[in-house]
GROMACS .gro file of C-alpha atoms in nm:
model
  482
    1MET     CA    1   0.000   0.001   0.000
    2PHE     CA    2   0.277   0.240   0.088
    3LYS     CA    3   0.459   0.167  -0.237
    4LYS     CA    4   0.147   0.261  -0.432
    5LEU     CA    5   0.114   0.581  -0.234
    6ASP     CA    6   0.478   0.657  -0.304
    7LYS     CA    7   0.416   0.615  -0.675
    8LEU     CA    8   0.101   0.824  -0.651
    9ILE     CA    9   0.266   1.121  -0.492
   10ILE     CA   10   0.576   1.109  -0.716
   11LYS     CA   11   0.361   1.081  -1.040
   12ALA     CA   12   0.144   1.370  -0.911
   13PHE     CA   13   0.458   1.581  -0.855
   14ILE     CA   14   0.663   1.505  -1.174
   15GLY     CA   15   0.419   1.663  -1.422
   16PRO     CA   16   0.377   2.006  -1.247
   17PHE     CA   17   0.755   2.016  -1.163
   18ILE     CA   18   0.866   1.971  -1.525
   19ALA     CA   19   0.612   2.233  -1.647
   20THR     CA   20   0.695   2.483  -1.376
   21PHE     CA   21   1.074   2.431  -1.407
   22PHE     CA   22   1.079   2.520  -1.780
   23ILE     CA   23   0.838   2.808  -1.737
   24THR     CA   24   1.048   2.943  -1.450
   25LEU     CA   25   1.365   2.908  -1.654
   26LEU     CA   26   1.206   3.080  -1.945
   27VAL     CA   27   1.090   3.370  -1.726
   28LEU     CA   28   1.439   3.409  -1.567
   29VAL     CA   29   1.605   3.406  -1.910
   30MET     CA   30   1.360   3.659  -2.051
   31GLN     CA   31   1.420   3.880  -1.748
   32PHE     CA   32   1.787   3.871  -1.819
   33PHE     CA   33   1.732   3.953  -2.185
   34TRP     CA   34   1.509   4.240  -2.085
   35LEU     CA   35   1.800   4.403  -1.899
   36TYR     CA   36   2.036   4.380  -2.204
   37ILE     CA   37   1.786   4.420  -2.488
   38ASP     CA   38   1.933   4.753  -2.593
   39ASP     CA   39   2.275   4.594  -2.620
   40PHE     CA   40   2.148   4.319  -2.848
   41VAL     CA   41   1.948   4.529  -3.094
   42GLY     CA   42   2.122   4.653  -3.409
   43LYS     CA   43   2.439   4.455  -3.372
   44GLY     CA   44   2.384   4.218  -3.666
   45ILE     CA   45   2.425   3.915  -3.440
   46GLU     CA   46   2.367   3.574  -3.604
   47THR     CA   47   2.085   3.359  -3.473
   48LYS     CA   48   2.342   3.082  -3.386
   49VAL     CA   49   2.521   3.318  -3.156
   50ILE     CA   50   2.194   3.422  -2.980
   51PHE     CA   51   2.095   3.063  -2.920
   52GLU     CA   52   2.443   2.978  -2.795
   53PHE     CA   53   2.411   3.261  -2.538
   54ILE     CA   54   2.064   3.146  -2.437
   55PHE     CA   55   2.200   2.792  -2.386
   56TYR     CA   56   2.484   2.914  -2.156
   57GLN     CA   57   2.260   3.152  -1.967
   58SER     CA   58   1.993   2.885  -1.909
   59ALA     CA   59   2.256   2.660  -1.760
   60VAL     CA   60   2.360   2.942  -1.526
   61LEU     CA   61   1.999   2.997  -1.406
   62VAL     CA   62   1.921   2.632  -1.343
   63PRO     CA   63   2.006   2.638  -0.968
   64LEU     CA   64   1.786   2.941  -0.920
   65ALA     CA   65   1.494   2.798  -1.122
   66LEU     CA   66   1.496   2.461  -0.938
   67PRO     CA   67   1.395   2.598  -0.590
   68LEU     CA   68   1.110   2.805  -0.744
   69ALA     CA   69   0.992   2.507  -0.946
   70ILE     CA   70   0.996   2.280  -0.640
   71LEU     CA   71   0.808   2.532  -0.431
   72LEU     CA   72   0.538   2.589  -0.690
   73SER     CA   73   0.499   2.219  -0.796
   74SER     CA   74   0.483   2.101  -0.436
   75LEU     CA   75   0.215   2.359  -0.364
   76MET     CA   76   0.018   2.248  -0.667
   77THR     CA   77   0.061   1.875  -0.588
   78PHE     CA   78  -0.052   1.880  -0.228
   79GLY     CA   79  -0.314   2.151  -0.313
   80ASN     CA   80  -0.465   1.927  -0.579
   81LEU     CA   81  -0.461   1.629  -0.346
   82GLY     CA   82  -0.625   1.834  -0.071
   83GLU     CA   83  -0.886   1.977  -0.302
   84SER     CA   84  -0.987   1.630  -0.426
   85PHE     CA   85  -1.002   1.501  -0.062
   86GLU     CA   86  -0.730   1.245  -0.130
   87LEU     CA   87  -0.526   1.382   0.155
   88VAL     CA   88  -0.824   1.340   0.390
   89ALA     CA   89  -0.859   0.979   0.283
   90ILE     CA   90  -0.489   0.913   0.334
   91LYS     CA   91  -0.496   1.065   0.682
   92ALA     CA   92  -0.812   0.868   0.763
   93ALA     CA   93  -0.615   0.551   0.676
   94GLY     CA   94  -0.366   0.634   0.952
   95ILE     CA   95  -0.089   0.762   0.730
   96SER     CA   96   0.069   1.083   0.862
   97LEU     CA   97   0.160   1.379   0.649
   98LEU     CA   98   0.535   1.329   0.717
   99ARG     CA   99   0.510   0.972   0.583
  100PHE     CA  100   0.327   1.099   0.277
  101MET     CA  101   0.590   1.368   0.218
  102ARG     CA  102   0.882   1.126   0.251
  103PRO     CA  103   0.910   1.011  -0.114
  104LEU     CA  104   0.902   1.364  -0.238
  105PHE     CA  105   1.159   1.462   0.025
  106PHE     CA  106   1.400   1.201  -0.124
  107VAL     CA  107   1.322   1.336  -0.472
  108CYS     CA  108   1.406   1.685  -0.358
  109ILE     CA  109   1.735   1.552  -0.209
  110LEU     CA  110   1.817   1.413  -0.553
  111LEU     CA  111   1.727   1.748  -0.714
  112ALA     CA  112   1.942   1.926  -0.458
  113GLY     CA  113   2.233   1.700  -0.561
  114VAL     CA  114   2.164   1.787  -0.920
  115ALA     CA  115   2.159   2.156  -0.837
  116PHE     CA  116   2.492   2.124  -0.651
  117ALA     CA  117   2.651   1.935  -0.940
  118PHE     CA  118   2.535   2.217  -1.176
  119SER     CA  119   2.674   2.483  -0.937
  120ASN     CA  120   3.008   2.308  -0.895
  121TYR     CA  121   3.085   2.171  -1.239
  122VAL     CA  122   2.852   2.318  -1.502
  123ILE     CA  123   2.793   2.675  -1.391
  124PRO     CA  124   3.163   2.780  -1.377
  125VAL     CA  125   3.208   2.679  -1.743
  126ALA     CA  126   2.870   2.827  -1.849
  127ASN     CA  127   2.950   3.150  -1.655
  128LEU     CA  128   3.281   3.179  -1.824
  129LYS     CA  129   3.140   3.135  -2.175
  130SER     CA  130   2.824   3.343  -2.125
  131ARG     CA  131   3.014   3.635  -1.962
  132THR     CA  132   3.274   3.636  -2.244
  133LEU     CA  133   3.004   3.617  -2.509
  134LEU     CA  134   2.794   3.888  -2.342
  135ALA     CA  135   3.097   4.120  -2.320
  136ASP     CA  136   3.165   4.064  -2.693
  137ILE     CA  137   2.808   4.147  -2.780
  138VAL     CA  138   2.783   4.457  -2.556
  139TRP     CA  139   3.104   4.608  -2.673
  140SER     CA  140   3.056   4.529  -3.039
  141LYS     CA  141   2.956   4.828  -3.261
  142PRO     CA  142   2.618   4.848  -3.427
  143ALA     CA  143   2.582   4.678  -3.761
  144PHE     CA  144   2.588   4.892  -4.078
  145ASP     CA  145   2.266   5.085  -4.118
  146LEU     CA  146   2.286   5.380  -4.353
  147LYS     CA  147   1.973   5.603  -4.343
  148GLU     CA  148   1.867   5.887  -4.566
  149GLY     CA  149   1.973   6.239  -4.460
  150VAL     CA  150   2.164   6.121  -4.154
  151PHE     CA  151   2.543   6.114  -4.114
  152TYR     CA  152   2.670   5.765  -4.036
  153ASP     CA  153   2.995   5.774  -3.839
  154LYS     CA  154   3.039   5.424  -3.709
  155ILE     CA  155   3.312   5.338  -3.959
  156PRO     CA  156   3.645   5.476  -3.821
  157ASN     CA  157   3.770   5.792  -3.982
  158PHE     CA  158   3.464   5.837  -4.211
  159ALA     CA  159   3.128   6.013  -4.199
  160ILE     CA  160   2.882   5.922  -4.476
  161LYS     CA  161   2.554   6.095  -4.571
  162ILE     CA  162   2.317   6.007  -4.863
  163GLY     CA  163   2.026   6.214  -4.971
  164LYS     CA  164   1.804   5.939  -5.107
  165LYS     CA  165   1.805   5.558  -5.146
  166GLU     CA  166   1.608   5.374  -5.414
  167ALA     CA  167   1.371   5.094  -5.323
  168ASN     CA  168   1.638   4.830  -5.381
  169ASP     CA  169   1.879   5.013  -5.138
  170SER     CA  170   2.156   4.988  -5.400
  171VAL     CA  171   2.111   5.310  -5.599
  172ILE     CA  172   2.194   5.618  -5.399
  173GLN     CA  173   2.185   5.990  -5.469
  174ASP     CA  174   2.337   6.307  -5.329
  175VAL     CA  175   2.634   6.135  -5.155
  176ILE     CA  176   2.869   6.315  -4.917
  177ILE     CA  177   3.171   6.136  -4.767
  178TYR     CA  178   3.403   6.305  -4.514
  179GLU     CA  179   3.747   6.153  -4.466
  180GLN     CA  180   3.861   6.238  -4.115
  181GLY     CA  181   4.217   6.116  -4.140
  182ASN     CA  182   4.376   6.444  -4.258
  183GLN     CA  183   4.542   6.656  -3.985
  184LEU     CA  184   4.486   6.982  -4.180
  185GLN     CA  185   4.110   6.945  -4.237
  186ASP     CA  186   3.854   6.685  -4.339
  187ASN     CA  187   3.883   6.580  -4.704
  188PHE     CA  188   3.545   6.507  -4.860
  189ILE     CA  189   3.380   6.362  -5.167
  190ILE     CA  190   3.063   6.481  -5.324
  191ALA     CA  191   2.873   6.279  -5.590
  192LYS     CA  192   2.530   6.316  -5.756
  193SER     CA  193   2.454   5.941  -5.758
  194GLY     CA  194   2.612   5.599  -5.726
  195VAL     CA  195   2.567   5.235  -5.653
  196MET     CA  196   2.623   5.084  -5.306
  197ARG     CA  197   2.690   4.715  -5.251
  198ILE     CA  198   2.851   4.473  -5.000
  199SER     CA  199   3.146   4.262  -5.112
  200ALA     CA  200   3.107   3.882  -5.148
  201ASN     CA  201   3.296   3.824  -4.820
  202LYS     CA  202   3.081   4.088  -4.641
  203ARG     CA  203   3.395   4.267  -4.523
  204PHE     CA  204   3.389   4.573  -4.748
  205LEU     CA  205   3.125   4.830  -4.845
  206GLU     CA  206   3.181   4.945  -5.209
  207PHE     CA  207   3.056   5.278  -5.337
  208ASN     CA  208   3.065   5.319  -5.718
  209LEU     CA  209   3.016   5.695  -5.744
  210ILE     CA  210   2.912   5.884  -6.058
  211ASP     CA  211   2.964   6.249  -6.152
  212GLY     CA  212   3.118   6.416  -5.855
  213TRP     CA  213   3.413   6.598  -5.697
  214ARG     CA  214   3.690   6.514  -5.450
  215TYR     CA  215   3.827   6.794  -5.233
  216GLN     CA  216   4.159   6.755  -5.063
  217GLU     CA  217   4.421   6.965  -4.876
  218ARG     CA  218   4.789   6.871  -4.885
  219GLY     CA  219   5.078   7.020  -4.692
  220ASN     CA  220   5.260   7.027  -4.358
  221TYR     CA  221   5.063   7.067  -4.036
  222TYR     CA  222   5.345   7.269  -3.880
  223GLU     CA  223   5.367   7.506  -4.179
  224PRO     CA  224   5.003   7.617  -4.240
  225GLY     CA  225   5.110   7.872  -4.503
  226ASN     CA  226   5.272   7.598  -4.719
  227THR     CA  227   4.960   7.411  -4.827
  228GLU     CA  228   4.772   7.343  -5.139
  229PHE     CA  229   4.407   7.283  -5.214
  230ILE     CA  230   4.317   7.017  -5.469
  231ARG     CA  231   3.986   6.964  -5.645
  232ILE     CA  232   3.939   6.658  -5.866
  233GLY     CA  233   3.639   6.599  -6.079
  234PHE     CA  234   3.533   6.251  -6.180
  235LYS     CA  235   3.274   6.065  -6.389
  236GLU     CA  236   3.324   5.741  -6.196
  237TYR     CA  237   3.497   5.688  -5.864
  238LYS     CA  238   3.520   5.370  -5.655
  239LYS     CA  239   3.550   5.384  -5.276
  240GLN     CA  240   3.581   5.097  -5.034
  241PHE     CA  241   3.510   5.091  -4.658
  242ASP     CA  242   3.634   4.820  -4.422
  243LEU     CA  243   3.334   4.678  -4.223
  244SER     CA  244   3.541   4.432  -4.017
  245THR     CA  245   3.519   4.669  -3.717
  246LEU     CA  246   3.142   4.672  -3.719
  247GLY     CA  247   2.899   4.424  -3.570
  248PHE     CA  248   2.986   4.098  -3.396
  249SER     CA  249   3.293   4.006  -3.597
  250SER     CA  250   3.529   3.842  -3.344
  251ARG     CA  251   3.519   3.636  -3.026
  252THR     CA  252   3.728   3.695  -2.717
  253ALA     CA  253   3.913   3.397  -2.573
  254ASP     CA  254   3.749   3.241  -2.265
  255SER     CA  255   4.086   3.258  -2.083
  256VAL     CA  256   4.039   3.637  -2.040
  257ASN     CA  257   3.777   3.587  -1.766
  258LYS     CA  258   3.907   3.267  -1.612
  259ASN     CA  259   4.033   3.434  -1.294
  260ASN     CA  260   3.689   3.550  -1.176
  261GLU     CA  261   3.551   3.379  -0.866
  262ARG     CA  262   3.231   3.287  -1.041
  263MET     CA  263   3.428   3.071  -1.278
  264TYR     CA  264   3.568   2.844  -0.998
  265SER     CA  265   3.451   2.513  -0.857
  266MET     CA  266   3.449   2.455  -0.482
  267ARG     CA  267   3.797   2.297  -0.486
  268GLN     CA  268   3.938   2.587  -0.685
  269LEU     CA  269   3.762   2.835  -0.451
  270GLU     CA  270   3.907   2.662  -0.141
  271LYS     CA  271   4.254   2.683  -0.290
  272ALA     CA  272   4.207   3.051  -0.389
  273ILE     CA  273   4.073   3.135  -0.043
  274ASP     CA  274   4.375   2.974   0.129
  275SER     CA  275   4.610   3.168  -0.104
  276LEU     CA  276   4.428   3.496  -0.040
  277LYS     CA  277   4.440   3.452   0.342
  278LYS     CA  278   4.815   3.373   0.330
  279GLU     CA  279   4.882   3.674   0.110
  280ASN     CA  280   4.687   3.901   0.338
  281ARG     CA  281   4.884   3.778   0.641
  282ASP     CA  282   5.211   3.837   0.454
  283ILE     CA  283   5.104   4.191   0.363
  284LYS     CA  284   5.018   4.272   0.724
  285GLU     CA  285   5.348   4.136   0.853
  286GLN     CA  286   5.540   4.325   0.580
  287ALA     CA  287   5.357   4.646   0.661
  288GLN     CA  288   5.445   4.614   1.031
  289ASN     CA  289   5.811   4.554   0.953
  290ASN     CA  290   5.825   4.850   0.706
  291MET     CA  291   5.665   5.080   0.959
  292PHE     CA  292   5.909   5.011   1.241
  293ARG     CA  293   6.205   5.022   1.006
  294GLN     CA  294   6.145   5.392   0.959
  295PHE     CA  295   6.216   5.460   1.324
  296GLN     CA  296   6.588   5.484   1.409
  297PHE     CA  297   6.549   5.381   1.767
  298GLU     CA  298   6.416   5.045   1.665
  299GLY     CA  299   6.765   4.886   1.663
  300LEU     CA  300   6.895   5.085   1.967
  301ILE     CA  301   6.793   4.903   2.286
  302ASP     CA  302   6.880   5.072   2.619
  303THR     CA  303   7.100   4.831   2.815
  304ALA     CA  304   6.969   4.978   3.134
  305TRP     CA  305   6.624   4.834   3.052
  306SER     CA  306   6.760   4.477   2.990
  307ALA     CA  307   6.638   4.228   3.245
  308THR     CA  308   6.965   4.031   3.227
  309THR     CA  309   7.196   4.319   3.313
  310THR     CA  310   7.350   4.324   3.661
  311ALA     CA  311   7.489   4.676   3.628
  312PRO     CA  312   7.320   4.936   3.851
  313VAL     CA  313   7.061   5.144   3.680
  314ILE     CA  314   7.165   5.508   3.663
  315LYS     CA  315   6.878   5.731   3.728
  316PRO     CA  316   6.875   6.033   3.497
  317LYS     CA  317   6.814   6.382   3.619
  318PRO     CA  318   6.443   6.453   3.613
  319VAL     CA  319   6.326   6.699   3.341
  320LYS     CA  320   6.002   6.879   3.291
  321ASN     CA  321   5.969   6.824   2.914
  322PHE     CA  322   6.147   6.662   2.620
  323ASP     CA  323   6.279   6.988   2.491
  324GLN     CA  324   6.523   7.018   2.784
  325LEU     CA  325   6.707   6.710   2.652
  326LEU     CA  326   6.779   6.871   2.312
  327PRO     CA  327   7.021   7.140   2.225
  328ASP     CA  328   6.874   7.442   2.051
  329SER     CA  329   7.078   7.379   1.736
  330ALA     CA  330   6.919   7.031   1.687
  331LYS     CA  331   6.551   7.113   1.755
  332THR     CA  332   6.470   7.239   1.406
  333ASN     CA  333   6.623   6.939   1.228
  334ILE     CA  334   6.467   6.689   1.470
  335ASN     CA  335   6.126   6.844   1.427
  336GLN     CA  336   6.151   6.827   1.051
  337ASN     CA  337   6.269   6.467   1.059
  338VAL     CA  338   5.987   6.373   1.301
  339ARG     CA  339   5.727   6.531   1.074
  340SER     CA  340   5.873   6.363   0.767
  341ILE     CA  341   5.874   6.023   0.934
  342ALA     CA  342   5.522   6.067   1.072
  343ALA     CA  343   5.391   6.168   0.729
  344SER     CA  344   5.564   5.869   0.568
  345VAL     CA  345   5.413   5.633   0.831
  346VAL     CA  346   5.059   5.778   0.775
  347MET     CA  347   5.085   5.747   0.400
  348GLY     CA  348   5.225   5.395   0.419
  349ASN     CA  349   4.946   5.291   0.667
  350GLU     CA  350   4.674   5.441   0.445
  351SER     CA  351   4.807   5.261   0.137
  352THR     CA  352   4.829   4.936   0.326
  353GLN     CA  353   4.477   4.985   0.464
  354ASN     CA  354   4.334   5.045   0.117
  355THR     CA  355   4.515   4.739  -0.018
  356LEU     CA  356   4.392   4.516   0.267
  357LYS     CA  357   4.039   4.659   0.223
  358ASP     CA  358   4.036   4.561  -0.149
  359ARG     CA  359   4.192   4.221  -0.083
  360GLY     CA  360   3.947   4.157   0.202
  361ARG     CA  361   3.656   4.233  -0.027
  362ASN     CA  362   3.799   3.998  -0.289
  363LEU     CA  363   3.841   3.729  -0.023
  364ARG     CA  364   3.474   3.774   0.089
  365LYS     CA  365   3.358   3.748  -0.268
  366HIS     CA  366   3.537   3.408  -0.297
  367GLN     CA  367   3.385   3.294   0.029
  368ILE     CA  368   3.038   3.405  -0.087
  369GLU     CA  369   3.069   3.203  -0.403
  370TRP     CA  370   3.173   2.899  -0.195
  371HIS     CA  371   2.864   2.927   0.029
  372ARG     CA  372   2.636   3.005  -0.271
  373LYS     CA  373   2.694   2.656  -0.419
  374ILE     CA  374   2.559   2.495  -0.102
  375VAL     CA  375   2.285   2.746  -0.019
  376LEU     CA  376   2.116   2.719  -0.364
  377SER     CA  377   2.123   2.337  -0.339
  378LEU     CA  378   1.970   2.330   0.011
  379ALA     CA  379   1.712   2.588  -0.096
  380CYS     CA  380   1.545   2.304  -0.287
  381LEU     CA  381   1.480   2.129   0.044
  382VAL     CA  382   1.388   2.439   0.240
  383LEU     CA  383   1.129   2.557  -0.015
  384PHE     CA  384   0.990   2.201  -0.038
  385LEU     CA  385   0.940   2.204   0.343
  386ILE     CA  386   0.732   2.524   0.288
  387GLY     CA  387   0.546   2.423  -0.029
  388ALA     CA  388   0.431   2.072   0.073
  389PRO     CA  389   0.258   2.161   0.405
  390LEU     CA  390   0.129   2.496   0.270
  391GLY     CA  391  -0.040   2.310  -0.012
  392SER     CA  392  -0.206   2.067   0.221
  393ILE     CA  393  -0.330   2.362   0.432
  394ILE     CA  394  -0.474   2.581   0.158
  395ARG     CA  395  -0.613   2.280  -0.036
  396LYS     CA  396  -0.631   2.466  -0.362
  397GLY     CA  397  -0.498   2.318  -0.687
  398GLY     CA  398  -0.425   2.470  -1.027
  399LEU     CA  399  -0.208   2.778  -1.081
  400GLY     CA  400  -0.412   3.051  -0.911
  401THR     CA  401  -0.366   3.041  -0.536
  402PRO     CA  402  -0.044   2.827  -0.533
  403LEU     CA  403   0.124   3.074  -0.777
  404ILE     CA  404   0.046   3.363  -0.544
  405PHE     CA  405   0.194   3.188  -0.239
  406ALA     CA  406   0.489   3.065  -0.441
  407ILE     CA  407   0.572   3.413  -0.558
  408ILE     CA  408   0.545   3.560  -0.210
  409PHE     CA  409   0.780   3.299  -0.051
  410PHE     CA  410   1.020   3.307  -0.340
  411MET     CA  411   1.038   3.687  -0.323
  412ILE     CA  412   1.125   3.653   0.048
  413PHE     CA  413   1.391   3.395  -0.036
  414TYR     CA  414   1.533   3.602  -0.326
  415PHE     CA  415   1.532   3.940  -0.148
  416SER     CA  416   1.670   3.800   0.182
  417SER     CA  417   1.945   3.616  -0.022
  418THR     CA  418   2.028   3.936  -0.215
  419ALA     CA  419   2.030   4.154   0.103
  420GLY     CA  420   2.245   3.897   0.287
  421GLU     CA  421   2.491   3.877  -0.004
  422LYS     CA  422   2.516   4.257  -0.016
  423MET     CA  423   2.579   4.281   0.359
  424ALA     CA  424   2.840   4.008   0.331
  425LYS     CA  425   3.024   4.196   0.055
  426GLU     CA  426   3.020   4.514   0.262
  427ASN     CA  427   3.146   4.321   0.566
  428THR     CA  428   2.834   4.404   0.769
  429LEU     CA  429   2.775   4.033   0.803
  430SER     CA  430   3.015   3.742   0.767
  431PRO     CA  431   3.004   3.551   0.436
  432PHE     CA  432   2.842   3.262   0.624
  433GLY     CA  433   2.576   3.480   0.794
  434GLY     CA  434   2.498   3.675   0.479
  435MET     CA  435   2.464   3.375   0.241
  436TRP     CA  436   2.266   3.162   0.491
  437LEU     CA  437   2.032   3.448   0.596
  438ALA     CA  438   1.742   3.329   0.369
  439THR     CA  439   1.779   2.972   0.501
  440PHE     CA  440   1.772   3.093   0.864
  441ILE     CA  441   1.451   3.292   0.789
  442LEU     CA  442   1.257   3.034   0.586
  443LEU     CA  443   1.351   2.708   0.763
  444PRO     CA  444   1.158   2.799   1.084
  445VAL     CA  445   0.867   2.900   0.863
  446GLY     CA  446   0.871   2.562   0.701
  447LEU     CA  447   0.885   2.373   1.030
  448PHE     CA  448   0.596   2.585   1.160
  449LEU     CA  449   0.382   2.505   0.846
  450ILE     CA  450   0.461   2.135   0.888
  451TYR     CA  451   0.345   2.154   1.257
  452LYS     CA  452   0.028   2.330   1.148
  453ALA     CA  453  -0.043   2.091   0.859
  454MET     CA  454  -0.002   1.780   1.079
  455ARG     CA  455  -0.279   1.914   1.308
  456ASP     CA  456  -0.516   2.015   1.028
  457SER     CA  457  -0.478   2.381   1.104
  458GLN     CA  458  -0.723   2.638   0.965
  459LEU     CA  459  -0.435   2.884   0.918
  460PHE     CA  460  -0.558   3.001   0.569
  461ASN     CA  461  -0.933   2.938   0.611
  462LYS     CA  462  -1.103   3.267   0.552
  463GLU     CA  463  -1.412   3.152   0.746
  464VAL     CA  464  -1.204   3.128   1.063
  465TYR     CA  465  -1.090   3.488   1.027
  466ALA     CA  466  -1.442   3.597   0.932
  467ARG     CA  467  -1.578   3.447   1.259
  468PHE     CA  468  -1.297   3.615   1.453
  469ALA     CA  469  -1.373   3.945   1.283
  470ARG     CA  470  -1.747   3.916   1.377
  471VAL     CA  471  -1.656   3.843   1.740
  472VAL     CA  472  -1.429   4.150   1.753
  473ARG     CA  473  -1.696   4.362   1.583
  474ARG     CA  474  -1.963   4.256   1.838
  475PHE     CA  475  -1.723   4.334   2.118
  476PHE     CA  476  -1.652   4.690   2.011
  477LEU     CA  477  -2.010   4.766   1.898
  478LYS     CA  478  -2.155   4.632   2.226
  479PRO     CA  479  -2.383   4.907   2.384
  480VAL     CA  480  -2.244   5.068   2.701
  481GLY     CA  481  -2.398   4.934   3.019
  482LYS     CA  482  -2.487   4.589   2.889
   0.00000   0.00000   0.00000
């Protein structure tokens, strides 16, 4: 009987989970594209490159989509079973809610393992490739788009304007081309008409101009009086422009971004964290040694202060201030030397403090990434412990009510995770406390919901709150003296 119930609950869970997972992943990918939509438009990017980027970005978002999919699908599963009174029948048979949740709990452990494997092995590679590809797309120049009556200056050292284009976009009229490579002034070409075409290898833009003039100034920039102006008329003139600098024409090597902490596995992060800690200790020790080296008294130890000496200690004559020990001729030099040493020490300490601050932030970022791989995996279990009892309490199936509660709890999880990560980066919280903040908040909520679900709580029954409201209303509206 138990095996059939296990199969029942797993079958009821698998369908909603697959559907919600892919919907969630699509929404997260689209949200990412919405942030960078302006950087993708007009770049002449091939469809293959866009799908490649979507593939890498989808892999990066899998550990974030899994917890939300588990939360929503567990809510829908237990809500559907509660709405059809199957949960009531199972409880009436003497099977507890925890026993009924057990098979899905093991499934979520398996999914948490998958999420950890993705975070540790797949995401570093996907992050590396997607970040490199995104940087190439963002920093690439817009593709060639020559419009009527507008100067186009995306081609280096040239500005092109055409008065009119025919319907086929090849025949052009009233052409003006400025050549911005001359130090004296811009040379330019004017033509009444021409034909525009792209070369076979799509690297060059060719203008075959008809009936025009070329204006040019030649001479020495440092001798402005010794120049000559040249005007050349032509019936036909051919001009080529190199388009290799436009659009998405080249790919950056992945090795450029390989030293980012998001590109590391847990083993690489542990090694990097140990190296950073050792380097920080060495910098502190070196800063201390460098600071004391600037003081001349550091190597001059008074023998009278030695604990091993047996010679009698000679008590000096008491003085009221330090100036009485110095001759007047030495005071000025000593004061200058003291100020110089003090300023040097202050500058050295400030430089060391800034260096240690930057290195400390870098160390915290590595520790944050180490904790993130575990936190996102365990989030699958934490959100399941919220979704399963919550579904059995609200007893509503479909996408309506479960979706509302799923969004609320996922927003709590996401915003608390983001706030904790920000506080960890700013050193307000430790990396452990910041990254585990969402778990510390939601785990007690999940345990509380399990406790309420096991006792058939009316936590979300509106009739209970309506009765309570009526009692409160009667209490406050009760006539005085009765």
